[in-house]
């Protein structure tokens, strides 16, 4: 546990390093921050912090930079003091996002863009699994006698579609009959519930070749959409950070982010609580993420929950990022 004075010195050093990405010396801290102590005291406190592993001196003649342990102490203090839970000055962004988005996919995309703009980091929003979402409506739109469009609307506003081809001619009346049947089976239920609760009459009707063909396309549509749940924005923003000025440094991270299954595992613990989780550098389970920090939280509830996250250098502005993640959570929570 750090004393108040050492916490102030550490916080000042981190704020300076976050702002300038340069090692910080005692003179800089004395000149730019009102620490209320003498330069000699600041130098002494820096030595103590270094011995304790909170900061490190990258070169003999250079100033100090924070370690993962130093960032952790800083973030814990932020969270305990409540500074990371203050409202953002641009909290009207939530209403703006909701007002301008036409559907959930659009809202997720706009929220990802806003997160990157607010944090200068990579933002990721994982949509809820459509397999757990309740279906509001299924529509079958005839495009020709041999082709139709299957449109699914989930209760949270996601719109999914897929075309289906028929080997024989299918009339609009036949399509309407299939549409009515599928809505009787699916409306107000998730795919999981449908599998468990199809009654005998529906089961018999589902044996019809046309119904079975359309039903297969509905299943494919849901499964396809479930594999493309991640919206990633801000890779180019990360490349502008000094830590990633060489694209090679970002490659291991991108390899993880490209695989949705791996990505879901990365954010496993984000669904464990209500507040944002913050993992710093080597606190991440995967070695490829040891040079970055992850701030993530859940939105939605139960199985129909998604994740909103920011990934950036350990030298991120934690207060701003935590607030921005909470703002995005608020925008997506009841949508």
Tab-separated table of C-alpha atoms in Angstrom, residues 21-332:
chain	number	residue	atom	x	y	z
A	21	UNK	CA	5.492	9.066	-24.078
A	22	UNK	CA	8.907	10.126	-22.749
A	23	UNK	CA	10.728	9.047	-19.571
A	24	UNK	CA	9.946	11.456	-16.742
A	25	UNK	CA	12.566	13.094	-14.511
A	26	UNK	CA	12.159	14.586	-11.043
A	27	UNK	CA	12.705	18.126	-12.363
A	28	UNK	CA	9.745	17.771	-14.737
A	29	UNK	CA	7.509	16.604	-11.901
A	30	UNK	CA	8.541	19.500	-9.654
A	31	UNK	CA	8.057	22.096	-12.399
A	32	UNK	CA	4.751	20.840	-13.832
A	33	UNK	CA	2.921	19.313	-10.862
A	34	UNK	CA	2.052	20.862	-7.505
A	35	UNK	CA	3.263	18.038	-5.321
A	36	UNK	CA	3.848	20.218	-2.251
A	37	UNK	CA	7.295	18.755	-1.529
A	38	UNK	CA	10.904	19.676	-2.313
A	39	UNK	CA	12.836	18.383	-5.378
A	40	UNK	CA	15.009	16.288	-3.058
A	41	UNK	CA	11.914	14.621	-1.594
A	42	UNK	CA	10.578	13.884	-5.088
A	43	UNK	CA	13.908	12.276	-6.046
A	44	UNK	CA	13.834	10.178	-2.903
A	45	UNK	CA	10.235	9.054	-3.519
A	46	UNK	CA	11.097	8.108	-7.108
A	47	UNK	CA	13.952	5.927	-5.829
A	48	UNK	CA	11.614	4.204	-3.366
A	49	UNK	CA	9.003	3.637	-6.104
A	50	UNK	CA	11.682	2.209	-8.388
A	51	UNK	CA	12.988	-0.156	-5.696
A	52	UNK	CA	9.406	-1.333	-5.103
A	53	UNK	CA	8.883	-2.089	-8.826
A	54	UNK	CA	6.329	0.644	-9.596
A	55	UNK	CA	8.601	2.497	-12.036
A	56	UNK	CA	11.772	1.705	-13.938
A	57	UNK	CA	14.638	3.688	-15.469
A	58	UNK	CA	15.033	2.472	-19.083
A	59	UNK	CA	18.482	4.085	-19.449
A	60	UNK	CA	20.968	5.295	-16.847
A	61	UNK	CA	20.721	8.928	-17.891
A	62	UNK	CA	16.974	8.881	-18.575
A	63	UNK	CA	13.973	9.566	-16.382
A	64	UNK	CA	11.566	6.860	-15.231
A	65	UNK	CA	8.585	5.176	-16.823
A	66	UNK	CA	5.765	3.202	-15.136
A	67	UNK	CA	5.753	-0.593	-14.960
A	68	UNK	CA	2.627	-2.759	-15.141
A	69	UNK	CA	2.685	-2.771	-11.317
A	70	UNK	CA	2.757	1.039	-11.293
A	71	UNK	CA	-0.164	1.273	-13.708
A	72	UNK	CA	-2.115	-1.234	-11.578
A	73	UNK	CA	-1.648	0.884	-8.442
A	74	UNK	CA	-2.716	3.971	-10.418
A	75	UNK	CA	-5.839	2.280	-11.845
A	76	UNK	CA	-6.849	0.801	-8.475
A	77	UNK	CA	-6.601	4.276	-6.947
A	78	UNK	CA	-8.707	5.697	-9.800
A	79	UNK	CA	-11.415	3.097	-9.257
A	80	UNK	CA	-11.373	3.351	-5.461
A	81	UNK	CA	-11.504	7.158	-5.473
A	82	UNK	CA	-14.428	7.203	-7.901
A	83	UNK	CA	-12.575	9.443	-10.369
A	84	UNK	CA	-13.132	6.894	-13.131
A	85	UNK	CA	-16.879	6.901	-12.523
A	86	UNK	CA	-17.450	10.640	-12.971
A	87	UNK	CA	-19.606	11.592	-15.917
A	88	UNK	CA	-17.855	12.358	-19.190
A	89	UNK	CA	-18.177	15.973	-20.345
A	90	UNK	CA	-19.607	14.621	-23.611
A	91	UNK	CA	-22.184	12.256	-22.087
A	92	UNK	CA	-24.795	13.551	-24.559
A	93	UNK	CA	-22.983	11.221	-27.000
A	94	UNK	CA	-25.177	8.402	-25.639
A	95	UNK	CA	-28.408	10.053	-26.749
A	96	UNK	CA	-26.839	11.081	-30.047
A	97	UNK	CA	-25.774	7.498	-30.790
A	98	UNK	CA	-29.222	6.110	-29.993
A	99	UNK	CA	-31.000	8.836	-31.936
A	100	UNK	CA	-28.973	8.372	-35.124
A	101	UNK	CA	-28.771	4.562	-35.213
A	102	UNK	CA	-31.407	2.792	-37.297
A	103	UNK	CA	-30.863	-0.691	-35.784
A	104	UNK	CA	-28.590	-2.482	-33.322
A	105	UNK	CA	-25.873	-3.307	-35.878
A	106	UNK	CA	-25.759	0.366	-36.834
A	107	UNK	CA	-25.640	1.407	-33.166
A	108	UNK	CA	-22.784	-1.038	-32.489
A	109	UNK	CA	-20.824	0.313	-35.464
A	110	UNK	CA	-21.407	3.932	-34.443
A	111	UNK	CA	-20.479	3.113	-30.835
A	112	UNK	CA	-17.210	1.487	-31.983
A	113	UNK	CA	-16.338	4.586	-34.018
A	114	UNK	CA	-17.191	6.885	-31.088
A	115	UNK	CA	-15.069	4.782	-28.700
A	116	UNK	CA	-12.030	5.025	-30.950
A	117	UNK	CA	-12.557	8.765	-31.370
A	118	UNK	CA	-12.818	9.317	-27.606
A	119	UNK	CA	-9.891	7.088	-26.584
A	120	UNK	CA	-7.429	7.052	-29.523
A	121	UNK	CA	-7.320	3.273	-29.088
A	122	UNK	CA	-8.701	0.183	-30.780
A	123	UNK	CA	-12.353	-0.391	-29.913
A	124	UNK	CA	-14.173	-3.706	-30.069
A	125	UNK	CA	-17.880	-4.290	-29.586
A	126	UNK	CA	-19.114	-7.873	-29.503
A	127	UNK	CA	-22.790	-8.162	-30.389
A	128	UNK	CA	-24.910	-10.519	-28.270
A	129	UNK	CA	-25.077	-14.072	-29.589
A	130	UNK	CA	-28.064	-14.233	-31.930
A	131	UNK	CA	-28.529	-17.876	-30.919
A	132	UNK	CA	-29.593	-16.677	-27.466
A	133	UNK	CA	-31.711	-13.740	-28.639
A	134	UNK	CA	-35.460	-13.949	-28.999
A	135	UNK	CA	-36.768	-13.582	-32.533
A	136	UNK	CA	-39.403	-10.913	-33.070
A	137	UNK	CA	-40.352	-11.707	-36.643
A	138	UNK	CA	-39.432	-13.726	-39.728
A	139	UNK	CA	-40.380	-12.369	-43.157
A	140	UNK	CA	-40.152	-14.144	-46.518
A	141	UNK	CA	-39.977	-11.704	-49.434
A	142	UNK	CA	-40.506	-13.117	-52.924
A	143	UNK	CA	-37.849	-11.955	-55.396
A	144	UNK	CA	-39.007	-14.295	-58.163
A	145	UNK	CA	-40.795	-17.647	-58.416
A	146	UNK	CA	-37.419	-19.349	-57.803
A	147	UNK	CA	-35.905	-17.008	-55.220
A	148	UNK	CA	-36.853	-15.335	-51.933
A	149	UNK	CA	-35.233	-13.264	-49.193
A	150	UNK	CA	-35.413	-14.488	-45.589
A	151	UNK	CA	-35.376	-11.541	-43.141
A	152	UNK	CA	-35.089	-12.092	-39.376
A	153	UNK	CA	-35.602	-9.351	-36.806
A	154	UNK	CA	-34.484	-10.076	-33.231
A	155	UNK	CA	-36.122	-8.484	-30.218
A	156	UNK	CA	-33.078	-6.261	-29.618
A	157	UNK	CA	-33.338	-4.846	-33.139
A	158	UNK	CA	-30.760	-6.869	-35.101
A	159	UNK	CA	-31.792	-7.454	-38.714
A	160	UNK	CA	-30.403	-10.553	-40.447
A	161	UNK	CA	-31.113	-11.701	-43.980
A	162	UNK	CA	-30.229	-14.460	-46.411
A	163	UNK	CA	-31.482	-15.398	-49.869
A	164	UNK	CA	-32.908	-18.827	-50.647
A	165	UNK	CA	-33.171	-20.528	-54.057
A	166	UNK	CA	-35.997	-22.901	-55.067
A	167	UNK	CA	-35.617	-25.671	-57.677
A	168	UNK	CA	-39.359	-25.475	-58.392
A	169	UNK	CA	-41.657	-22.472	-58.656
A	170	UNK	CA	-42.988	-21.176	-55.346
A	171	UNK	CA	-45.985	-18.868	-55.208
A	172	UNK	CA	-46.405	-15.878	-52.903
A	173	UNK	CA	-49.242	-17.720	-51.147
A	174	UNK	CA	-46.967	-20.684	-50.389
A	175	UNK	CA	-44.312	-18.334	-49.042
A	176	UNK	CA	-46.883	-16.574	-46.849
A	177	UNK	CA	-47.993	-19.930	-45.411
A	178	UNK	CA	-44.383	-20.882	-44.578
A	179	UNK	CA	-43.795	-17.442	-43.084
A	180	UNK	CA	-46.826	-17.788	-40.802
A	181	UNK	CA	-45.731	-21.244	-39.657
A	182	UNK	CA	-42.174	-20.139	-38.859
A	183	UNK	CA	-43.447	-17.130	-36.932
A	184	UNK	CA	-45.731	-19.402	-34.915
A	185	UNK	CA	-42.701	-21.540	-34.048
A	186	UNK	CA	-40.028	-18.852	-33.567
A	187	UNK	CA	-41.689	-15.573	-32.499
A	188	UNK	CA	-40.760	-14.664	-28.942
A	189	UNK	CA	-38.318	-17.561	-28.614
A	190	UNK	CA	-34.601	-18.079	-29.054
A	191	UNK	CA	-33.160	-20.777	-31.304
A	192	UNK	CA	-32.289	-22.809	-28.195
A	193	UNK	CA	-35.872	-22.604	-26.929
A	194	UNK	CA	-37.248	-23.552	-30.344
A	195	UNK	CA	-35.153	-26.733	-30.358
A	196	UNK	CA	-36.543	-27.679	-26.946
A	197	UNK	CA	-40.185	-26.639	-27.402
A	198	UNK	CA	-41.437	-27.518	-30.896
A	199	UNK	CA	-44.899	-29.043	-30.458
A	200	UNK	CA	-46.129	-32.091	-32.390
A	201	UNK	CA	-48.224	-30.130	-34.873
A	202	UNK	CA	-45.306	-27.851	-35.756
A	203	UNK	CA	-42.947	-30.840	-35.990
A	204	UNK	CA	-45.242	-32.461	-38.559
A	205	UNK	CA	-45.500	-29.250	-40.601
A	206	UNK	CA	-41.726	-28.820	-40.503
A	207	UNK	CA	-41.469	-32.070	-42.462
A	208	UNK	CA	-42.755	-30.316	-45.589
A	209	UNK	CA	-39.807	-29.965	-48.077
A	210	UNK	CA	-40.406	-26.219	-48.683
A	211	UNK	CA	-40.712	-25.479	-44.961
A	212	UNK	CA	-37.607	-27.555	-44.252
A	213	UNK	CA	-35.611	-25.739	-46.947
A	214	UNK	CA	-36.545	-22.277	-45.613
A	215	UNK	CA	-35.952	-23.411	-42.024
A	216	UNK	CA	-32.422	-24.558	-42.949
A	217	UNK	CA	-31.734	-21.099	-44.388
A	218	UNK	CA	-33.021	-19.503	-41.181
A	219	UNK	CA	-30.601	-21.682	-39.186
A	220	UNK	CA	-27.691	-20.853	-41.516
A	221	UNK	CA	-28.559	-17.168	-41.273
A	222	UNK	CA	-28.435	-17.273	-37.457
A	223	UNK	CA	-25.232	-19.305	-37.334
A	224	UNK	CA	-23.452	-17.122	-39.915
A	225	UNK	CA	-24.385	-13.956	-38.049
A	226	UNK	CA	-23.150	-15.454	-34.789
A	227	UNK	CA	-19.639	-15.901	-36.207
A	228	UNK	CA	-19.392	-12.242	-37.198
A	229	UNK	CA	-20.188	-10.662	-33.853
A	230	UNK	CA	-17.069	-8.510	-33.438
A	231	UNK	CA	-16.963	-4.911	-34.672
A	232	UNK	CA	-13.348	-3.673	-34.644
A	233	UNK	CA	-12.477	-0.028	-35.258
A	234	UNK	CA	-9.184	1.808	-34.798
A	235	UNK	CA	-6.281	-0.318	-36.033
A	236	UNK	CA	-4.871	2.706	-37.889
A	237	UNK	CA	-5.275	4.744	-34.693
A	238	UNK	CA	-3.112	2.245	-32.802
A	239	UNK	CA	-0.449	2.462	-35.507
A	240	UNK	CA	-0.111	6.180	-34.725
A	241	UNK	CA	0.891	5.397	-31.138
A	242	UNK	CA	4.692	5.409	-30.545
A	243	UNK	CA	4.530	1.859	-29.164
A	244	UNK	CA	3.192	0.580	-32.491
A	245	UNK	CA	5.005	2.848	-34.947
A	246	UNK	CA	6.319	-0.358	-36.553
A	247	UNK	CA	3.416	-2.445	-37.866
A	248	UNK	CA	5.307	-5.605	-36.837
A	249	UNK	CA	4.667	-4.740	-33.167
A	250	UNK	CA	0.920	-4.871	-33.806
A	251	UNK	CA	0.951	-8.157	-35.748
A	252	UNK	CA	0.628	-10.588	-32.763
A	253	UNK	CA	-2.303	-8.551	-31.431
A	254	UNK	CA	-4.051	-8.515	-34.798
A	255	UNK	CA	-3.653	-12.287	-35.141
A	256	UNK	CA	-5.627	-12.697	-31.899
A	257	UNK	CA	-8.253	-10.129	-32.859
A	258	UNK	CA	-8.898	-11.752	-36.249
A	259	UNK	CA	-10.312	-14.922	-34.658
A	260	UNK	CA	-13.735	-14.354	-33.077
A	261	UNK	CA	-13.487	-17.541	-30.988
A	262	UNK	CA	-10.154	-16.436	-29.481
A	263	UNK	CA	-11.514	-12.930	-29.031
A	264	UNK	CA	-14.489	-14.215	-27.038
A	265	UNK	CA	-12.065	-16.028	-24.739
A	266	UNK	CA	-10.045	-12.825	-24.251
A	267	UNK	CA	-13.138	-11.119	-22.858
A	268	UNK	CA	-14.428	-14.063	-20.783
A	269	UNK	CA	-14.038	-12.222	-17.471
A	270	UNK	CA	-15.770	-9.084	-18.778
A	271	UNK	CA	-19.123	-10.805	-18.272
A	272	UNK	CA	-18.374	-11.724	-14.660
A	273	UNK	CA	-19.290	-8.388	-13.040
A	274	UNK	CA	-21.047	-5.097	-13.546
A	275	UNK	CA	-18.118	-2.702	-13.721
A	276	UNK	CA	-15.314	-2.549	-16.287
A	277	UNK	CA	-12.401	-4.960	-15.903
A	278	UNK	CA	-8.933	-3.522	-16.518
A	279	UNK	CA	-6.090	-5.880	-17.469
A	280	UNK	CA	-2.659	-4.297	-17.796
A	281	UNK	CA	0.203	-5.712	-19.866
A	282	UNK	CA	1.314	-9.044	-18.418
A	283	UNK	CA	-1.981	-9.420	-16.526
A	284	UNK	CA	-3.434	-10.558	-19.873
A	285	UNK	CA	-3.505	-14.338	-20.209
A	286	UNK	CA	-2.177	-14.327	-23.758
A	287	UNK	CA	1.485	-13.372	-24.196
A	288	UNK	CA	0.624	-11.540	-27.442
A	289	UNK	CA	-1.321	-9.016	-25.343
A	290	UNK	CA	1.481	-8.432	-22.812
A	291	UNK	CA	2.268	-5.041	-24.339
A	292	UNK	CA	-1.272	-3.666	-24.209
A	293	UNK	CA	-4.024	-2.942	-21.720
A	294	UNK	CA	-7.624	-4.097	-22.079
A	295	UNK	CA	-10.613	-2.277	-20.584
A	296	UNK	CA	-13.867	-4.184	-21.091
A	297	UNK	CA	-17.356	-4.528	-19.700
A	298	UNK	CA	-20.611	-6.321	-20.417
A	299	UNK	CA	-23.782	-4.768	-21.760
A	300	UNK	CA	-27.145	-6.490	-21.862
A	301	UNK	CA	-28.117	-9.354	-19.596
A	302	UNK	CA	-27.740	-13.103	-19.272
A	303	UNK	CA	-27.075	-15.131	-22.407
A	304	UNK	CA	-28.105	-12.171	-24.572
A	305	UNK	CA	-25.178	-10.042	-23.363
A	306	UNK	CA	-22.471	-8.418	-25.441
A	307	UNK	CA	-19.075	-6.934	-24.622
A	308	UNK	CA	-17.661	-3.467	-25.233
A	309	UNK	CA	-13.878	-3.096	-24.957
A	310	UNK	CA	-10.909	-0.866	-25.657
A	311	UNK	CA	-7.403	-2.159	-26.368
A	312	UNK	CA	-4.466	0.222	-26.312
A	313	UNK	CA	-0.905	0.644	-25.107
A	314	UNK	CA	-0.311	0.292	-21.357
A	315	UNK	CA	0.402	4.028	-21.623
A	316	UNK	CA	-3.305	4.745	-22.151
A	317	UNK	CA	-5.314	7.439	-20.394
A	318	UNK	CA	-7.070	5.008	-18.041
A	319	UNK	CA	-9.494	7.513	-16.558
A	320	UNK	CA	-10.712	8.595	-19.974
A	321	UNK	CA	-10.865	5.048	-21.363
A	322	UNK	CA	-12.818	3.644	-18.386
A	323	UNK	CA	-15.326	6.499	-18.654
A	324	UNK	CA	-15.658	6.013	-22.420
A	325	UNK	CA	-16.255	2.260	-22.011
A	326	UNK	CA	-18.961	3.017	-19.438
A	327	UNK	CA	-20.499	5.517	-21.844
A	328	UNK	CA	-20.581	2.898	-24.627
A	329	UNK	CA	-22.099	0.382	-22.201
A	330	UNK	CA	-24.843	2.905	-21.414
A	331	UNK	CA	-25.537	3.477	-25.120
A	332	UNK	CA	-25.884	-0.254	-25.797
